[in-house]
Short mmCIF file of C-alpha atoms in Angstrom, two decimals:
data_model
loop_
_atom_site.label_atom_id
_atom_site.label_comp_id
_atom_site.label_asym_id
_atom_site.label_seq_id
_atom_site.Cartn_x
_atom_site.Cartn_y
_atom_site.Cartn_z
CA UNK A 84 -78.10 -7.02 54.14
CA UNK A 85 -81.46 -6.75 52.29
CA UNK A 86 -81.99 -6.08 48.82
CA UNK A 87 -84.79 -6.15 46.39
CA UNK A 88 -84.49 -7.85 42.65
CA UNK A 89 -87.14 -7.22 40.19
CA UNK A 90 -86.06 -9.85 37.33
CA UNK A 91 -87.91 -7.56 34.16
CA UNK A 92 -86.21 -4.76 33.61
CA UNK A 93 -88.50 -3.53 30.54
CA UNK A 94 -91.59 -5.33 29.36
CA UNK A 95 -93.91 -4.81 26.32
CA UNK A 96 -97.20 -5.75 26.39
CA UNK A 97 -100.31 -4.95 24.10
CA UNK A 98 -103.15 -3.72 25.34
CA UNK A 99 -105.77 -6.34 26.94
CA UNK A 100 -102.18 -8.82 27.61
CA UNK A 101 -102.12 -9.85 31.60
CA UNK A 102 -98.95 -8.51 33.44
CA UNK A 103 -96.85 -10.14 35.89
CA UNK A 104 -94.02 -8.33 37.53
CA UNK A 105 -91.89 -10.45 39.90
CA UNK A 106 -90.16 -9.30 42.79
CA UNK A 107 -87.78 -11.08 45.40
CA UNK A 108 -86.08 -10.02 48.37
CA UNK A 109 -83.71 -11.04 50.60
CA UNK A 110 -84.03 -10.68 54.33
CA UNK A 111 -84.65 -13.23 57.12
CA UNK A 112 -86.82 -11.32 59.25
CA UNK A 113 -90.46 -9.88 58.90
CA UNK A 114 -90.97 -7.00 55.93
CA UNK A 115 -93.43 -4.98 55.04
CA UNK A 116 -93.96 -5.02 50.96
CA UNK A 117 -94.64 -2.39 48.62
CA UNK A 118 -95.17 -1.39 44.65
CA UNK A 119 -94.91 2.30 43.75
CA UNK A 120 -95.38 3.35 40.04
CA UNK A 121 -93.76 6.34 38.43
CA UNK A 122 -95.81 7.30 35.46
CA UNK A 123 -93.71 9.85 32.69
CA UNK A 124 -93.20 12.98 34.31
CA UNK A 125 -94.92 12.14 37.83
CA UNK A 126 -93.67 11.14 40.90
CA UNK A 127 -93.46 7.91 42.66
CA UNK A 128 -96.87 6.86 43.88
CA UNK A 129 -98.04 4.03 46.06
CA UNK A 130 -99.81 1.11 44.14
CA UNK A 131 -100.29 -1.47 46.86
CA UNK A 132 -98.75 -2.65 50.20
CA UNK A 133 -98.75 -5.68 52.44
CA UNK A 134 -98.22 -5.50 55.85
CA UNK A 135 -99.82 -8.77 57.48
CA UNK A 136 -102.88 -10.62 56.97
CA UNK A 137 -104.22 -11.82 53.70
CA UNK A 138 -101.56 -12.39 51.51
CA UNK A 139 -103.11 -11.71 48.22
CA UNK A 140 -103.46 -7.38 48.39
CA UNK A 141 -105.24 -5.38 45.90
CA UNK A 142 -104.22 -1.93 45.02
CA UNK A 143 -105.38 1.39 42.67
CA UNK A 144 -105.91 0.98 39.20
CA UNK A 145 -106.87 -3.33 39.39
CA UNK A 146 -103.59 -4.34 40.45
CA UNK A 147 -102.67 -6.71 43.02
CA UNK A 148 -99.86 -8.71 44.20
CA UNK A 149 -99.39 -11.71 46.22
CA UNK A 150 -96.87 -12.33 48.85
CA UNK A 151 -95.25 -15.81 48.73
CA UNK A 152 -93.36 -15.56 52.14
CA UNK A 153 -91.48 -19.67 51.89
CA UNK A 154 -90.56 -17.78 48.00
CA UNK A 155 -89.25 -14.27 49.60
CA UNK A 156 -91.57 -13.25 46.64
CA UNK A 157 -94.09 -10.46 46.09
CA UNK A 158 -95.08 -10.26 42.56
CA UNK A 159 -97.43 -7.88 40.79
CA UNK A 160 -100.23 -8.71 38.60
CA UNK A 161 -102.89 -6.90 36.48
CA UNK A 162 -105.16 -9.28 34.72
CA UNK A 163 -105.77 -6.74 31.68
CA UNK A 164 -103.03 -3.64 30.98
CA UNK A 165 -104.10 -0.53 29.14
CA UNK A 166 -101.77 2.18 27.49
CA UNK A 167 -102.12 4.43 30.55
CA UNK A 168 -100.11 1.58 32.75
CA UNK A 169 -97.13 2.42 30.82
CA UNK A 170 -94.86 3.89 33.51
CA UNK A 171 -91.75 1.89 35.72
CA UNK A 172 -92.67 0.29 38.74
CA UNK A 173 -90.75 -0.58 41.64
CA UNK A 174 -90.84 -2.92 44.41
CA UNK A 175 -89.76 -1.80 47.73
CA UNK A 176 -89.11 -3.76 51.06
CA UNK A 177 -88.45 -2.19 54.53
CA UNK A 178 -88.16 -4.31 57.64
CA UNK A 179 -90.43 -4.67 59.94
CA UNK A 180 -89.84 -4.45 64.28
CA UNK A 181 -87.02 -2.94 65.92
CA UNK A 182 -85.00 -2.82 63.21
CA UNK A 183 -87.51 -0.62 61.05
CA UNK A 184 -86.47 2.95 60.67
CA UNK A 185 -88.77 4.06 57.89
CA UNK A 186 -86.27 2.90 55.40
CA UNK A 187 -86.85 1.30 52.10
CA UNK A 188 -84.96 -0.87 49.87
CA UNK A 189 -85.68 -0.71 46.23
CA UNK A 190 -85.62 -3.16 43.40
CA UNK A 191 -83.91 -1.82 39.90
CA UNK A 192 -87.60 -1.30 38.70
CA UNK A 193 -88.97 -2.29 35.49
CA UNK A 194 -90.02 0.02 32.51
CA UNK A 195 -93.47 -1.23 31.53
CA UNK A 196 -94.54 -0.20 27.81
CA UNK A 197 -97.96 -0.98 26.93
CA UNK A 198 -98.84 -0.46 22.89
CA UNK A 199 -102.21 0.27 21.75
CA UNK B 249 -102.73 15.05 50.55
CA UNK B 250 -99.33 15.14 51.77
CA UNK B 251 -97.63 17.19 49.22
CA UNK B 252 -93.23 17.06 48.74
CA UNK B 253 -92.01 19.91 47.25
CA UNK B 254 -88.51 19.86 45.89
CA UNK B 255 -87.47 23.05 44.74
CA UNK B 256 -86.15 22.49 41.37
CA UNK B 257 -87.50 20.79 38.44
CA UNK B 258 -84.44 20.75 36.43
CA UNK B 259 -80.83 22.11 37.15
CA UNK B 260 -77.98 23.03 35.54
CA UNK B 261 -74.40 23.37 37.69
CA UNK B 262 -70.88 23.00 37.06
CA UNK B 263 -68.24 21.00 38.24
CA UNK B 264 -66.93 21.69 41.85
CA UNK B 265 -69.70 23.86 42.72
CA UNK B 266 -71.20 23.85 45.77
CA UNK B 267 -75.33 22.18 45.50
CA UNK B 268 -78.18 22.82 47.13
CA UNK B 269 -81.23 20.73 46.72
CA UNK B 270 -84.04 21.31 49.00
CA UNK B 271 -87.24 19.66 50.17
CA UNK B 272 -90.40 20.63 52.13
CA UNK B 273 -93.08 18.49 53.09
CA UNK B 274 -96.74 19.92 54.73
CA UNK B 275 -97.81 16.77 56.56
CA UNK B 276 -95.50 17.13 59.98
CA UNK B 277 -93.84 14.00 58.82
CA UNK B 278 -91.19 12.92 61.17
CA UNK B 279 -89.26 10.74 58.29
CA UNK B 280 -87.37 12.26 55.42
CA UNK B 281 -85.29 11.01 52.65
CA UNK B 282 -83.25 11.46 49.81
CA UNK B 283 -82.84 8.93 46.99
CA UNK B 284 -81.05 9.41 43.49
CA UNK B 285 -82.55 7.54 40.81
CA UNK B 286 -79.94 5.92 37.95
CA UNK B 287 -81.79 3.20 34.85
CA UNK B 288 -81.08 -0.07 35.86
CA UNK B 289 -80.14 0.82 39.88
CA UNK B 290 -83.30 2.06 40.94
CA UNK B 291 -83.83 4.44 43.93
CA UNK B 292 -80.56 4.04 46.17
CA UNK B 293 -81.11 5.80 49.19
CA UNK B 294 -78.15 8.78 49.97
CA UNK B 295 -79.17 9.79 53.46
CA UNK B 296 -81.91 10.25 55.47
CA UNK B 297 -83.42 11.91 58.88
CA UNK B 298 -85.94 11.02 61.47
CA UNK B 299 -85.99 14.26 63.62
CA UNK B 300 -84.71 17.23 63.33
CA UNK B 301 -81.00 18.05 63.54
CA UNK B 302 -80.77 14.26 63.02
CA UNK B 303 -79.74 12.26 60.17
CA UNK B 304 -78.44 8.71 59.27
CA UNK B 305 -76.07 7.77 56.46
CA UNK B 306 -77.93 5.63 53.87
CA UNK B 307 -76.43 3.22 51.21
CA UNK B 308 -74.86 5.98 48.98
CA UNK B 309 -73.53 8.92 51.07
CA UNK B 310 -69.73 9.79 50.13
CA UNK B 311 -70.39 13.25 48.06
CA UNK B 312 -72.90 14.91 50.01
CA UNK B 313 -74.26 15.52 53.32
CA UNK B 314 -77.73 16.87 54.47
CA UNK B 315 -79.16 19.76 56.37
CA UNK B 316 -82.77 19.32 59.20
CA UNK B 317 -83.12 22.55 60.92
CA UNK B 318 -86.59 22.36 60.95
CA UNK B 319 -88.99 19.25 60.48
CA UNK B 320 -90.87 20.24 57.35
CA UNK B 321 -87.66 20.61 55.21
CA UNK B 322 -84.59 18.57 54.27
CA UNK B 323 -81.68 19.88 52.77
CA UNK B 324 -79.50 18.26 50.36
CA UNK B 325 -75.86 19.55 49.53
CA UNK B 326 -73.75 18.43 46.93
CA UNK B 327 -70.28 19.71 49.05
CA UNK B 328 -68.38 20.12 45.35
CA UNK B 329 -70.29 18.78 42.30
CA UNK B 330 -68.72 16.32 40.45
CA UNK B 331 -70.57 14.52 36.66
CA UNK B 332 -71.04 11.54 37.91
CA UNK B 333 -73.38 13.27 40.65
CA UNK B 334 -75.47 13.98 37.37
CA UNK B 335 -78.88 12.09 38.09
CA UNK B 336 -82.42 12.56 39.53
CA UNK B 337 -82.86 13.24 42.64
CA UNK B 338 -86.01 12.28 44.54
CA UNK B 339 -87.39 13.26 48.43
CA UNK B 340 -89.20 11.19 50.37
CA UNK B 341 -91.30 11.52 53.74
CA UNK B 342 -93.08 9.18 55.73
CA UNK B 343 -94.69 9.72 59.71
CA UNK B 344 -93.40 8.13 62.61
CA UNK B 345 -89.96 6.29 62.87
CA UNK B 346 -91.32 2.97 62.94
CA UNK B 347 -94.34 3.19 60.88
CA UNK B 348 -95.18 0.98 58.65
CA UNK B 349 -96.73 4.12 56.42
CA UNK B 350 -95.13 4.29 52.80
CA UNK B 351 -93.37 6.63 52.01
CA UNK B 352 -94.60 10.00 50.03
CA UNK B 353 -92.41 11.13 46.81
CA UNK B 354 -91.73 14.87 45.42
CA UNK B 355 -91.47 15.46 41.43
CA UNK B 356 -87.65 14.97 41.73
CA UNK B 357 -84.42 17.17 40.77
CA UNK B 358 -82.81 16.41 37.54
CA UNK B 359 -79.68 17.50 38.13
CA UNK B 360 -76.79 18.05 35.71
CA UNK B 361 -73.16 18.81 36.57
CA UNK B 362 -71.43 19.98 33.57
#
């Protein structure tokens, strides 16, 4: 069965710090990769995705993450974090080809707390 | 911009009632989902549909069951509320079985059973 680990579940950072986020899945076919961010009181949003082709995929707000496929890994980065990035962020995997209904797996998230 | 609309914010029930949470999305979205969202477990996925009148178990299903008359909304019913159903509850759509789209979140339900 798939599943999703995110191994931070609540980082604090100050602002200007660099982030990392890491994410691993498990799964021995071909996924499609995703971050979604829930800032307090909003919904989930999309951040960034990575369906094929250049590994390395930048999203809203100067994030990016890089998939590592011999790692299983898909790890979010932000080279500078302000106070609005506080929110929880998850990382999602759904499978790709005949076996892909639509459906996502999610990783526990992590809180992110930026202080100013 | 697709827009989810769940219809409560915030709600209040009591044990062994019967719950209705509903969903309706404006983008003709084939896909539709329910998660509930715990700290530390993430979004676990209860059950979810990818036509009308269709639907598919998902990880977490044993307390409630789901409603797709029509495509634009998604029904889900807590058959008799129990507190450890107490969480937030969050639709989903997405277009096209298949489709490597993401998936499009509503506000969520934070639902209380007393």
């Amino acid at each position: 069965a798939q599943s999703v680990s995110q191994h931070n579940h609540h980082v604090i950072l100050s602002e200007a710090a660099s982030l990392e986020l890491g994410c691993n899945y498990s799964y021995g076919g071909t996924v499609n990769l995703f971050w979604y961010v829930q800032y307090p009181g909003q919904h989930l949003q999309l951040l960034l995705k990575y369906f094929s082709g250049d590994p390395l995929v930048k999203g809203i707000k100067g994030f990016e993450a890089e998939f590592i496929k011999s790692k299983f890994s898909f790890n979010l980065r932000k080279p500078s974090v302000q106070w609005s990035d506080t929110a929880e962020y998850f990382c999602a995997v759904n499978a790709r080809g005949s076996s892909n209904t639509g459906k996502l797996i999610f990783g526990q998230g992590t809180t992110l707390q930026v202080k100013p | 911009d697709v827009k989810v609309t769940q219809s409560s914010r915030y709600l209040v029930k009591r044990t062994g009632e019967k719950v209705f949470l509903e969903c309706v999305q404006d983008m003709d979205h084939e896909n539709m989902f329910w998660y509930r969202q715990d700290p530390g477990l993430g979004l676990r996925l209860i059950y979810f549909s990818y036509d009308v009148k269709m639907k598919e178990k998902g990880d977490i299903p044993e307390g409630y069951s789901v409603s797709r008359e029509k495509k634009e909304r998604f029904s889900l019913i807590l058959e008799s509320a129990s507190t450890n159903q107490t969480s937030m509850y969050l639709c989903a759509s997405s277009p096209i079985r298949r489709s490597n789209q993401p998936q499009h979140f509503g506000d969520g339900t934070r639902l209380s059973i007393l």
